[in-house]
């Protein structure tokens, strides 16, 4: 006789805290002691309990993993991109976890089209003249975790700066490789952040370090061959609510330094990355602008193009003097619009490239530099690449959503590298000539063993309780009807103005092949409908995010896209907060809730400015330390604070020990409290990756295993383990 697995019980050791005359008592705050052997033993027990409870799902997990593997072309390579005399690309090999980064020499014939046409490389066939820059599989040897935090090649092509993380905590080791010998230089700097950059001469490397709260605080400059203890501080940002970053100007000559949060920022420029010249401020934070500034050359004169939100929530584009100044001194290039959100700015030697959002999804516009800011200025090209005009769904506004995004372009390139991808459109890589928009398809991501004609995707619009129209993306096999009999999985995020844009997923097909309707609820707090959509789901309007998701679920059920009792909800990180909130607010709607690295104890975290990123979060959620209204509002929705005696659905939390964005302690405390109050017999489980970070374990095969675990969990909960007839043929 098999005994029923019993969940681990963490002892209660109450700790009280008082804010705004309100005292909260937390029985499991002691689980935050990450180095404690008692805590580690408890976490391992939680993982073992999850394994025992879900043991019967292992065959399904293996089947899904096999499906993902069978459909993925494992030996593949990216389309080469030209930069300073080389074609750079990444390739993967069957059986290998990580990408290999490589290059081959480019040639100059004087024929512009020929010189900028990527070489045709065949996956699995050796590339003549290939130079391997970095092999992730070699770098990962002997380490339980591996993540690459950035690569940068010097302008002369002889040095490579790269950053690696071996634990998942996003603290990187910075090294520099001599590409003429393939050997690493003695220079080694521990504890850096993402994206190191070599200066134009290649004799110095710029890197970022974080403070104790994991906030990027300083930009440092290291001279190769010297002791890192003598490195120079280029820039320091002392405001705990501001994020610091540095990136090269489009021509690669200057360093742009940006500090900011979700509401305003500041930009400095370091001319020529000259050690004898100090950075100069070009957009002051006192202007309270969200913005992006790029230097350009117009008629031999250096100017600034600034994308900003002065009296323009959806952004406008302006031309400014090289010294910056104030908006009243700037010339408007593209005015603001209620229908189009201007979201990003890049430049080549001849064109501006704008990433915009219209009709909820990303597009790309271009604007020639020739005549910019004069009466002869051309209208922006809108958009590059065609959008498939295929109707679907039940409403007049139901057009198949497709993402078109700018990927890269060398400063001197006549071509822009763009991608086009949809939920059922494998990613395409296009080169588009900036001068006339002529496009050439370079690659479509290969997928094996399926016919995408067997699936359907369309846009629907749910109605929120306040009358707001919420966009939904609905996916299913074509032989699954909206007759109220299908299992339904609803995914959501809804924070930080992040949009859940169309993206192709091989793994998701395994859900659809089991008759699942998969829906993405584009709830308020994201950026799908412009800046106002975000503002309606942050700070003291955050409840809209949660009620939108619940209203979307109910709409889907009312319109036949799911069967009551066979509905699962999924979300991660801030989307995990969403999962915890909807489980409290509408537990009867869901058979299961899957919360990935869930932010389920936000009030405790944000009340402690010493915790990673807490101070940065004030611009998203409000500051509960200073504002009693924010404190009361957050306490009213925080999942951990609002558990109650109801029949909770089956719940799984997934976390990682070394996650620095959402600490493991949040789900660890949450599952303990859930088990105490739930009146149902559904188990509450938590898995923990002991050698991983915010994204879980590293390596593509480990990632596939994670997706298989998630899918097996929700498929089991909605009684949809078996392939539907016809799906076996793919």
XYZ file of C-alpha atoms in Angstrom:
730
model
C 0.000 0.000 0.000
C 1.456 3.376 -1.056
C 1.397 6.075 1.616
C 0.231 9.586 0.723
C 3.171 12.033 0.601
C 3.084 14.544 3.432
C 4.220 18.139 2.911
C 7.112 19.469 4.971
C 6.020 21.688 7.836
C 8.260 24.622 8.708
C 8.142 25.634 12.373
C 6.434 28.932 13.122
C 8.748 31.528 14.638
C 6.719 34.715 14.566
C 8.396 38.015 13.753
C 6.412 41.242 13.999
C 6.895 44.547 12.214
C 4.957 47.798 12.473
C 4.378 50.406 9.782
C 1.867 53.254 9.859
C 0.502 51.993 13.204
C -0.233 48.592 11.664
C 1.496 45.487 13.012
C 2.000 42.416 10.861
C 3.201 39.087 12.232
C 5.030 36.670 9.955
C 5.485 33.078 11.213
C 7.944 32.034 8.485
C 10.209 35.020 7.925
C 13.079 32.921 9.310
C 13.098 30.965 6.044
C 14.975 33.951 4.589
C 18.189 32.654 6.214
C 19.627 31.258 3.010
C 22.855 29.970 4.552
C 21.063 28.077 7.313
C 21.345 24.297 7.045
C 17.861 24.044 8.524
C 16.466 26.255 5.745
C 18.328 24.364 3.024
C 17.080 21.060 4.394
C 13.536 22.397 4.389
C 13.850 23.576 0.776
C 15.146 20.179 -0.305
C 12.212 18.578 1.505
C 9.806 20.840 -0.369
C 11.357 19.809 -3.673
C 11.184 16.134 -2.701
C 7.524 16.541 -1.747
C 6.765 18.140 -5.112
C 8.496 15.257 -6.866
C 6.480 12.711 -4.896
C 3.146 14.428 -5.480
C 3.737 14.804 -9.219
C 5.530 11.486 -9.771
C 2.699 10.197 -11.953
C 3.350 13.110 -14.359
C 6.861 11.932 -15.199
C 5.831 9.908 -18.301
C 3.933 12.940 -19.592
C 6.907 15.194 -18.893
C 9.162 12.848 -20.826
C 6.694 12.733 -23.724
C 6.536 16.534 -23.903
C 10.331 16.845 -23.692
C 10.633 14.346 -26.544
C 8.122 16.330 -28.598
C 10.031 19.578 -28.076
C 13.301 17.874 -28.975
C 11.860 16.170 -32.057
C 10.428 19.427 -33.401
C 13.554 21.513 -32.766
C 16.369 21.567 -35.291
C 19.179 21.265 -32.779
C 22.090 21.860 -35.125
C 21.411 25.359 -36.378
C 22.982 28.765 -36.726
C 21.954 32.400 -36.766
C 22.151 34.588 -39.847
C 25.605 36.216 -39.857
C 25.676 39.944 -39.069
C 28.458 42.137 -40.446
C 30.454 44.385 -38.146
C 33.824 46.015 -38.878
C 35.126 43.525 -41.413
C 33.680 40.330 -39.928
C 30.523 38.268 -40.144
C 29.436 37.300 -36.613
C 27.020 34.476 -35.807
C 26.086 31.905 -33.176
C 25.500 28.233 -33.800
C 24.207 25.243 -31.865
C 25.004 21.560 -32.188
C 22.833 18.568 -31.416
C 23.557 17.285 -27.933
C 25.096 20.564 -26.739
C 23.435 22.805 -24.165
C 24.922 26.152 -25.133
C 25.632 28.270 -28.191
C 29.005 28.626 -29.906
C 29.846 32.218 -30.879
C 31.979 32.546 -33.996
C 32.920 34.722 -36.968
C 34.353 34.615 -40.470
C 36.157 37.389 -42.325
C 34.134 39.615 -44.654
C 35.329 40.833 -48.027
C 34.960 44.199 -49.716
C 34.390 44.154 -53.462
C 32.913 47.618 -53.924
C 29.534 46.096 -54.745
C 27.326 47.284 -51.886
C 24.727 44.555 -52.208
C 27.304 41.774 -52.469
C 29.368 43.119 -49.584
C 26.326 43.263 -47.294
C 24.818 39.934 -48.294
C 25.490 37.409 -45.500
C 27.421 34.284 -46.454
C 25.232 31.210 -46.770
C 26.290 28.811 -44.024
C 24.893 25.295 -43.730
C 24.105 23.947 -40.256
C 26.366 21.049 -39.380
C 28.830 21.778 -42.195
C 32.249 23.163 -41.153
C 32.668 26.835 -42.043
C 35.897 27.601 -43.906
C 37.918 30.210 -42.042
C 35.693 30.093 -38.954
C 37.126 31.558 -35.768
C 35.397 30.508 -32.550
C 35.156 33.434 -30.145
C 33.534 31.614 -27.249
C 32.058 28.141 -26.873
C 29.479 28.144 -24.086
C 29.801 24.386 -23.707
C 33.518 24.673 -22.981
C 33.004 27.576 -20.569
C 30.273 25.642 -18.716
C 32.350 22.540 -18.091
C 32.604 21.700 -14.409
C 29.866 24.150 -13.404
C 26.271 23.276 -12.436
C 25.062 26.564 -13.949
C 26.271 28.774 -16.796
C 24.984 32.035 -18.200
C 26.632 34.489 -20.551
C 26.193 38.117 -19.535
C 27.464 39.797 -22.670
C 30.118 39.827 -25.389
C 31.929 42.782 -26.938
C 34.661 42.788 -29.580
C 37.153 45.635 -29.890
C 36.939 47.831 -32.974
C 40.102 46.302 -34.414
C 38.707 42.803 -33.873
C 41.595 41.557 -31.723
C 40.004 41.390 -28.254
C 36.829 39.990 -26.748
C 35.339 41.087 -23.414
C 32.866 38.631 -21.940
C 31.026 38.036 -18.678
C 29.977 34.663 -17.212
C 27.762 33.656 -14.265
C 28.258 30.221 -12.704
C 25.586 30.335 -9.970
C 22.481 32.105 -11.316
C 22.759 35.149 -9.035
C 23.570 37.459 -11.979
C 26.945 38.434 -10.561
C 29.374 37.921 -13.406
C 33.073 37.258 -13.807
C 34.573 39.541 -16.462
C 37.394 38.319 -18.665
C 39.129 39.550 -21.814
C 40.319 37.199 -24.558
C 43.095 37.830 -27.063
C 41.482 36.746 -30.324
C 44.810 36.503 -32.104
C 45.902 33.686 -29.761
C 42.576 32.455 -28.343
C 43.961 32.847 -24.808
C 42.461 34.877 -21.986
C 44.466 37.800 -20.663
C 45.392 37.790 -16.952
C 42.746 40.465 -16.324
C 39.870 39.038 -14.258
C 37.204 41.055 -12.444
C 34.664 39.421 -10.157
C 31.178 40.612 -9.254
C 30.355 42.644 -12.354
C 26.992 43.179 -14.029
C 25.796 42.572 -17.594
C 27.297 43.828 -20.870
C 30.961 44.810 -20.527
C 32.227 47.083 -23.310
C 35.656 47.644 -24.745
C 36.648 51.190 -25.569
C 37.285 51.982 -29.263
C 41.044 51.444 -28.876
C 40.478 48.111 -27.140
C 42.906 48.857 -24.311
C 40.252 49.498 -21.646
C 37.020 47.798 -20.642
C 33.952 49.494 -19.166
C 31.864 47.492 -16.727
C 29.075 47.971 -14.185
C 28.991 46.998 -10.525
C 25.922 46.740 -8.319
C 25.302 47.814 -4.745
C 24.179 45.549 -1.911
C 20.573 45.826 -3.140
C 21.617 44.488 -6.580
C 21.073 47.904 -8.209
C 23.612 48.967 -10.866
C 25.472 51.713 -9.046
C 28.814 52.436 -10.715
C 30.391 52.438 -14.143
C 34.036 51.432 -13.889
C 36.935 51.603 -16.342
C 39.673 48.968 -16.255
C 42.946 49.426 -18.113
C 44.052 46.054 -19.463
C 47.150 44.762 -17.772
C 46.603 46.678 -14.533
C 45.344 45.647 -11.088
C 41.515 45.860 -10.935
C 41.909 47.456 -7.489
C 43.132 50.573 -9.307
C 40.163 50.771 -11.696
C 38.636 54.206 -12.241
C 35.078 55.127 -11.265
C 33.596 56.773 -14.339
C 30.117 57.436 -12.959
C 28.244 56.807 -9.702
C 24.485 56.932 -9.188
C 23.589 57.341 -5.528
C 19.795 57.494 -5.778
C 18.538 54.042 -4.694
C 15.506 54.442 -6.948
C 17.510 54.895 -10.161
C 18.958 52.239 -12.488
C 22.317 52.902 -14.166
C 23.470 51.722 -17.584
C 25.985 52.579 -20.266
C 25.985 51.832 -23.993
C 27.880 52.912 -27.074
C 26.594 55.560 -29.440
C 25.507 54.228 -32.862
C 28.879 55.119 -34.418
C 30.719 53.430 -31.533
C 32.709 56.532 -30.617
C 30.990 57.800 -27.479
C 29.511 56.216 -24.370
C 25.959 57.153 -23.454
C 25.204 56.901 -19.735
C 21.583 56.569 -18.723
C 20.074 56.588 -15.247
C 16.363 56.230 -14.767
C 13.288 54.447 -13.515
C 9.843 53.795 -14.949
C 8.869 57.481 -14.746
C 11.883 59.652 -15.663
C 15.595 59.548 -16.386
C 18.809 61.388 -17.115
C 21.412 60.987 -19.860
C 25.124 61.809 -19.956
C 27.624 61.404 -22.775
C 31.302 60.484 -22.459
C 32.852 62.009 -25.596
C 35.215 59.658 -27.376
C 35.479 57.543 -24.211
C 38.514 59.744 -23.632
C 40.142 59.196 -20.202
C 41.092 62.884 -20.099
C 37.502 64.086 -20.626
C 34.670 63.837 -18.105
C 31.113 62.767 -18.993
C 28.728 65.619 -19.832
C 25.038 65.722 -18.947
C 22.740 66.205 -21.958
C 19.256 65.535 -20.504
C 18.717 66.511 -16.863
C 16.569 64.358 -14.563
C 14.988 67.571 -13.303
C 13.050 67.677 -16.586
C 11.249 64.508 -15.371
C 11.297 62.980 -18.838
C 11.247 59.366 -19.909
C 13.563 59.575 -22.866
C 16.255 58.121 -25.088
C 18.903 60.342 -26.672
C 21.214 59.528 -29.582
C 23.914 61.720 -31.161
C 23.745 62.078 -34.958
C 25.682 64.046 -37.570
C 23.576 66.415 -39.706
C 25.376 68.476 -42.355
C 28.640 67.942 -40.511
C 27.222 69.139 -37.187
C 26.691 66.934 -34.154
C 23.092 67.027 -32.894
C 20.875 64.957 -30.620
C 17.748 63.073 -31.550
C 15.603 62.576 -28.449
C 12.605 60.296 -28.047
C 10.728 61.577 -24.985
C 7.353 61.984 -23.295
C 7.127 65.728 -22.607
C 3.370 66.410 -22.752
C 3.206 63.202 -24.816
C 2.544 59.965 -22.880
C 2.960 57.873 -26.047
C 6.185 59.673 -26.928
C 7.350 62.149 -29.533
C 10.608 62.528 -31.446
C 12.615 65.756 -31.288
C 15.835 67.234 -32.666
C 17.988 69.018 -30.103
C 21.372 70.782 -29.919
C 24.381 68.634 -29.070
C 24.331 70.056 -25.548
C 20.753 68.940 -24.991
C 18.836 71.736 -23.332
C 15.100 71.801 -22.605
C 12.063 70.667 -24.647
C 11.075 74.238 -25.546
C 14.324 74.472 -27.551
C 13.738 71.242 -29.462
C 12.268 70.731 -32.936
C 9.510 68.131 -33.258
C 10.315 65.467 -35.857
C 7.419 63.056 -35.213
C 4.485 64.297 -33.110
C 2.752 62.229 -30.481
C -0.216 60.010 -31.322
C -3.000 58.327 -29.411
C -2.819 55.320 -31.747
C 0.948 54.746 -31.938
C 3.404 54.411 -29.053
C 6.989 55.400 -29.910
C 9.056 52.931 -27.953
C 12.700 52.786 -29.044
C 15.299 54.614 -31.111
C 18.346 53.433 -33.072
C 20.416 55.033 -35.817
C 22.658 54.193 -38.732
C 24.791 56.611 -40.722
C 21.792 57.407 -42.937
C 18.586 56.647 -41.052
C 16.805 56.712 -37.732
C 15.085 53.467 -36.813
C 12.057 53.647 -34.536
C 10.443 50.758 -32.726
C 6.770 51.586 -32.364
C 3.613 49.870 -31.189
C 0.392 50.117 -33.160
C -2.722 47.995 -32.895
C -1.141 46.418 -29.768
C 1.913 44.914 -31.515
C 5.463 46.054 -32.426
C 6.334 47.600 -35.777
C 9.412 49.352 -37.207
C 9.547 52.785 -38.831
C 12.480 54.532 -40.496
C 13.264 58.212 -41.012
C 16.117 59.459 -43.256
C 18.707 61.717 -41.636
C 18.896 63.695 -44.866
C 16.737 66.766 -44.388
C 15.930 65.901 -40.792
C 14.373 68.833 -38.958
C 13.981 70.937 -42.117
C 10.966 71.558 -44.387
C 12.465 68.902 -46.670
C 12.190 66.194 -44.008
C 10.652 63.020 -45.370
C 7.720 61.281 -43.712
C 8.646 58.199 -41.700
C 8.353 54.892 -43.517
C 5.494 53.082 -41.750
C 5.967 50.195 -41.360
C 8.782 48.081 -42.695
C 7.741 44.564 -43.720
C 4.174 43.574 -44.434
C 1.791 42.375 -41.754
C -0.305 39.327 -42.687
C -3.888 40.585 -42.959
C -5.627 37.391 -41.916
C -8.882 37.747 -40.027
C -9.745 35.391 -37.211
C -11.847 35.092 -34.116
C -15.374 36.304 -33.556
C -14.973 40.082 -33.613
C -14.358 42.745 -36.225
C -11.106 43.785 -34.537
C -9.757 40.223 -34.561
C -6.606 40.428 -36.721
C -3.775 37.942 -36.347
C -1.121 39.705 -34.216
C 2.476 39.614 -35.518
C 5.623 41.141 -34.027
C 7.990 43.020 -36.327
C 11.116 44.116 -34.476
C 14.446 45.751 -35.207
C 17.304 43.386 -34.448
C 20.557 45.053 -35.473
C 22.425 47.061 -38.082
C 26.049 48.048 -38.400
C 26.347 51.836 -38.381
C 27.468 51.944 -42.011
C 25.120 49.227 -43.262
C 22.550 50.049 -45.950
C 20.414 47.216 -44.550
C 18.481 46.867 -41.318
C 18.184 43.413 -39.768
C 14.543 42.817 -38.756
C 12.610 39.855 -37.410
C 8.985 38.950 -38.007
C 7.393 36.420 -35.708
C 3.945 35.366 -34.622
C 2.463 32.940 -32.150
C 2.122 30.493 -35.038
C 4.723 32.071 -37.321
C 8.274 30.786 -36.678
C 10.721 33.661 -36.510
C 11.836 35.052 -39.862
C 15.007 37.080 -40.334
C 14.877 39.810 -42.972
C 17.322 42.371 -44.252
C 15.471 45.528 -45.245
C 17.162 48.239 -47.297
C 16.723 51.461 -45.365
C 16.585 53.645 -48.456
C 13.518 52.079 -50.050
C 12.173 49.354 -47.725
C 13.026 46.515 -50.121
C 13.189 43.316 -48.061
C 14.919 39.986 -48.510
C 14.083 36.958 -46.399
C 17.264 35.397 -45.052
C 15.928 32.674 -42.794
C 12.819 31.108 -41.349
C 13.351 29.203 -38.113
C 12.969 25.523 -39.015
C 10.425 23.400 -37.150
C 10.181 19.679 -37.803
C 7.299 17.265 -37.932
C 4.320 19.610 -37.847
C 1.977 21.477 -40.141
C 1.215 24.905 -38.763
C -1.969 24.877 -40.819
C -3.340 22.566 -38.117
C -3.400 25.474 -35.631
C -5.186 28.800 -35.341
C -4.440 32.064 -33.541
C -6.549 35.171 -33.318
C -7.246 38.286 -31.327
C -10.298 38.603 -29.116
C -11.436 41.417 -26.807
C -12.825 40.757 -23.356
C -14.793 43.342 -21.418
C -13.522 44.291 -17.960
C -15.877 45.074 -15.110
C -15.366 48.801 -15.711
C -16.090 48.447 -19.443
C -12.451 48.500 -20.615
C -11.664 46.294 -23.608
C -8.883 43.791 -22.816
C -6.997 42.259 -25.757
C -6.668 38.480 -25.721
C -4.552 36.234 -27.907
C -6.251 32.864 -28.354
C -4.492 29.790 -29.780
C -5.826 26.287 -30.460
C -5.854 23.453 -32.939
C -8.267 24.125 -35.775
C -10.246 21.028 -34.857
C -10.936 22.445 -31.372
C -14.214 24.338 -31.392
C -15.468 27.139 -29.147
C -18.219 24.903 -27.808
C -17.382 24.973 -24.113
C -15.749 21.543 -23.976
C -12.033 22.333 -24.271
C -9.529 22.632 -21.429
C -8.269 26.212 -21.112
C -4.897 27.636 -20.005
C -4.705 31.404 -19.425
C -1.354 33.197 -19.170
C -0.743 36.724 -17.871
C 1.898 39.183 -16.683
C 0.775 42.817 -16.500
C 3.592 44.867 -14.931
C 6.498 47.211 -15.755
C 4.897 48.202 -19.102
C 6.149 44.851 -20.435
C 4.098 43.558 -23.346
C 3.421 39.896 -24.014
C 4.058 40.202 -27.726
C 3.508 37.446 -30.287
C 6.314 34.896 -30.176
C 6.548 31.391 -31.603
C 6.980 28.546 -29.116
C 7.652 24.946 -30.074
C 6.897 23.886 -26.497
C 3.449 25.475 -26.569
C 2.401 23.169 -29.418
C 2.410 20.261 -26.964
C -0.391 21.973 -25.059
C -2.374 22.664 -28.204
C -1.963 19.078 -29.415
C -3.757 17.897 -26.297
C -6.798 19.957 -27.157
C -5.955 22.913 -24.934
C -7.061 26.426 -25.781
C -4.158 28.680 -24.783
C -4.970 32.334 -24.146
C -2.762 35.294 -23.276
C -4.620 38.001 -21.366
C -2.955 41.342 -22.183
C -4.028 42.941 -18.916
C -3.466 46.490 -17.724
C -0.029 47.121 -16.282
C 1.561 45.893 -19.502
C 2.321 48.083 -22.495
C 0.171 46.548 -25.219
C -2.147 49.555 -25.585
C 0.273 52.400 -24.972
C 1.462 54.282 -21.917
C -1.998 54.753 -20.442
C -2.520 50.975 -20.442
C 0.496 50.706 -18.169
C -0.543 53.584 -15.925
C -3.928 51.962 -15.364
C -2.210 48.925 -13.829
C 0.485 50.288 -11.516
C 0.673 51.825 -8.037
C -2.842 52.664 -6.780
C -4.512 51.140 -9.853
C -2.754 47.766 -9.569
C -5.993 45.922 -8.818
C -6.962 46.423 -12.472
C -4.250 43.907 -13.431
C -5.854 41.216 -11.303
C -9.489 41.917 -12.123
C -8.646 42.121 -15.840
C -7.230 38.599 -15.705
C -10.276 37.272 -13.874
C -12.644 39.076 -16.252
C -10.685 37.701 -19.223
C -11.027 34.161 -17.882
C -14.760 34.590 -17.391
C -15.164 36.067 -20.869
C -13.341 33.107 -22.420
C -15.592 30.677 -20.584
C -18.753 32.595 -21.491
C -17.771 32.518 -25.166
C -17.062 28.808 -25.290
C -13.245 28.916 -25.192
C -13.041 26.673 -22.155
C -14.926 24.277 -19.958
C -15.640 25.341 -16.370
C -13.640 23.199 -13.994
C -10.898 22.634 -16.589
C -9.118 25.990 -16.442
C -5.503 26.596 -15.406
C -3.708 29.910 -14.878
C 0.006 30.549 -15.452
C 2.355 33.444 -14.810
C 5.871 34.187 -13.617
C 7.744 36.787 -11.541
C 5.377 39.789 -11.419
C 3.025 37.451 -13.271
C 3.439 35.177 -10.259
C 2.077 38.002 -8.112
C -0.870 38.018 -10.521
C -1.295 34.273 -9.969
C -1.293 34.651 -6.195
C -3.801 37.498 -6.354
C -6.284 35.728 -8.645
C -6.033 32.544 -6.568
C -7.182 34.614 -3.574
C -9.806 36.608 -5.448
C -11.397 33.915 -7.627
C -10.198 30.457 -6.568
C -13.368 28.838 -7.915
C -12.441 29.735 -11.501
C -9.269 27.654 -11.700
C -8.469 23.975 -11.406
C -4.780 24.840 -11.066
C -2.490 27.829 -10.671
C 1.151 27.644 -11.747
C 3.233 30.469 -10.269
C 6.784 30.667 -11.639
C 9.369 32.528 -9.484
C 6.364 34.308 -7.964
C 6.481 37.751 -6.363
C 3.868 36.776 -3.773
C 5.124 38.710 -0.737
C 5.607 42.151 -2.303
C 4.807 44.203 0.771
C 7.527 42.608 2.911
C 10.076 42.933 0.119
C 9.368 46.537 -0.783
C 9.237 47.624 2.859
C 12.896 46.599 3.190
C 15.137 48.870 1.077
C 18.118 46.648 1.877
C 16.634 43.751 -0.096
C 17.583 43.360 -3.776
C 15.922 45.984 -5.977
C 13.339 47.009 -3.358
C 13.971 50.742 -3.682
C 13.775 50.436 -7.463
C 10.286 48.998 -7.065
C 8.836 52.168 -5.527
C 8.219 53.647 -8.978
C 6.200 50.580 -9.956
C 4.183 49.835 -6.822
C 4.513 53.002 -4.749
C 6.525 53.510 -1.587
C 4.774 51.784 1.346
C 7.495 53.000 3.743
C 6.582 56.660 3.307
C 2.979 56.528 2.080
C 0.315 54.957 4.316
C -2.154 54.858 1.428
C 0.278 52.774 -0.650
C 0.928 50.540 2.361
C -2.778 49.891 2.898
C -3.398 49.342 -0.828
C -0.546 46.853 -1.198
C -1.547 45.028 1.965
C -5.051 44.654 0.545
C -3.826 42.728 -2.528
C -0.548 41.071 -1.465
C -1.122 37.315 -1.939
C 0.695 36.349 1.260
C -1.321 38.849 3.299
C -4.734 37.860 1.963
C -4.955 34.086 2.189
C -8.311 32.903 3.495
C -10.232 29.752 4.331
C -11.518 28.782 0.877
C -11.151 25.841 -1.493
C -7.912 26.787 -3.220
C -7.112 25.038 -6.503
C -4.089 22.853 -7.097
C -1.111 25.206 -6.779
C 2.533 24.876 -7.806
C 5.237 27.434 -7.117
C 8.573 27.153 -8.925
C 11.643 28.973 -7.690
C 15.459 28.980 -7.616
C 17.785 29.320 -4.654
C 20.001 31.960 -6.264
C 17.283 34.116 -7.784
C 18.167 37.730 -6.952
C 15.049 39.270 -8.517
C 12.374 37.358 -6.596
C 13.888 35.660 -3.578
C 13.009 31.992 -2.990
C 11.695 32.901 0.467
C 8.548 34.462 -0.977
C 7.098 31.251 -2.445
C 8.564 29.233 0.458
C 6.518 31.233 2.972
C 3.476 31.386 0.692
C 3.114 27.625 0.304
C 3.384 27.119 4.070
C 0.597 29.610 4.673
C -1.539 28.227 1.852
C -1.488 24.733 3.306
C -2.672 26.078 6.654
C -5.738 27.943 5.386
C -6.922 26.035 2.305
C -10.115 24.068 2.870
C -9.613 21.899 -0.226
C -7.701 18.649 -0.494
C -5.644 19.905 -3.432
C -1.906 19.765 -2.706
C 0.289 22.854 -2.741
C 3.784 22.128 -4.040
C 7.001 24.039 -4.543
C 9.969 23.041 -6.672
C 13.327 24.707 -6.161
C 16.323 24.718 -8.459
C 19.317 24.696 -6.128
C 21.747 25.739 -8.890
C 19.727 28.340 -10.757
C 18.519 31.907 -10.896
C 15.477 33.854 -12.011
C 15.242 31.900 -15.261
C 15.654 28.509 -13.599
C 18.351 26.045 -14.589
C 20.720 26.875 -17.433
C 21.130 25.152 -20.777
C 18.542 24.598 -23.471
C 17.782 20.977 -22.545
C 17.227 21.966 -18.920
C 14.943 24.710 -20.176
C 12.941 22.158 -22.170
C 12.629 20.015 -19.046
C 11.273 23.019 -17.157
C 8.679 23.671 -19.875
C 7.734 19.987 -19.856
C 7.259 20.084 -16.060
C 5.023 23.153 -16.310
C 2.919 21.711 -19.091
C 2.530 18.288 -17.489
C 1.356 19.986 -14.311
C -1.378 22.065 -15.957
C -2.384 19.308 -18.407
C -2.885 16.875 -15.539
C -4.915 19.447 -13.632
C -7.302 20.086 -16.558
C -7.528 16.402 -17.506
C -5.833 16.752 -20.883
C -2.895 14.363 -20.790
C -3.606 12.589 -24.086
C -2.993 13.804 -27.610
C -6.188 14.626 -29.476
C -6.927 12.544 -32.598
C -4.847 13.797 -35.483
C -2.193 15.400 -33.318
C -0.029 12.281 -33.519
C 0.546 13.100 -37.186
C 1.753 16.562 -36.219
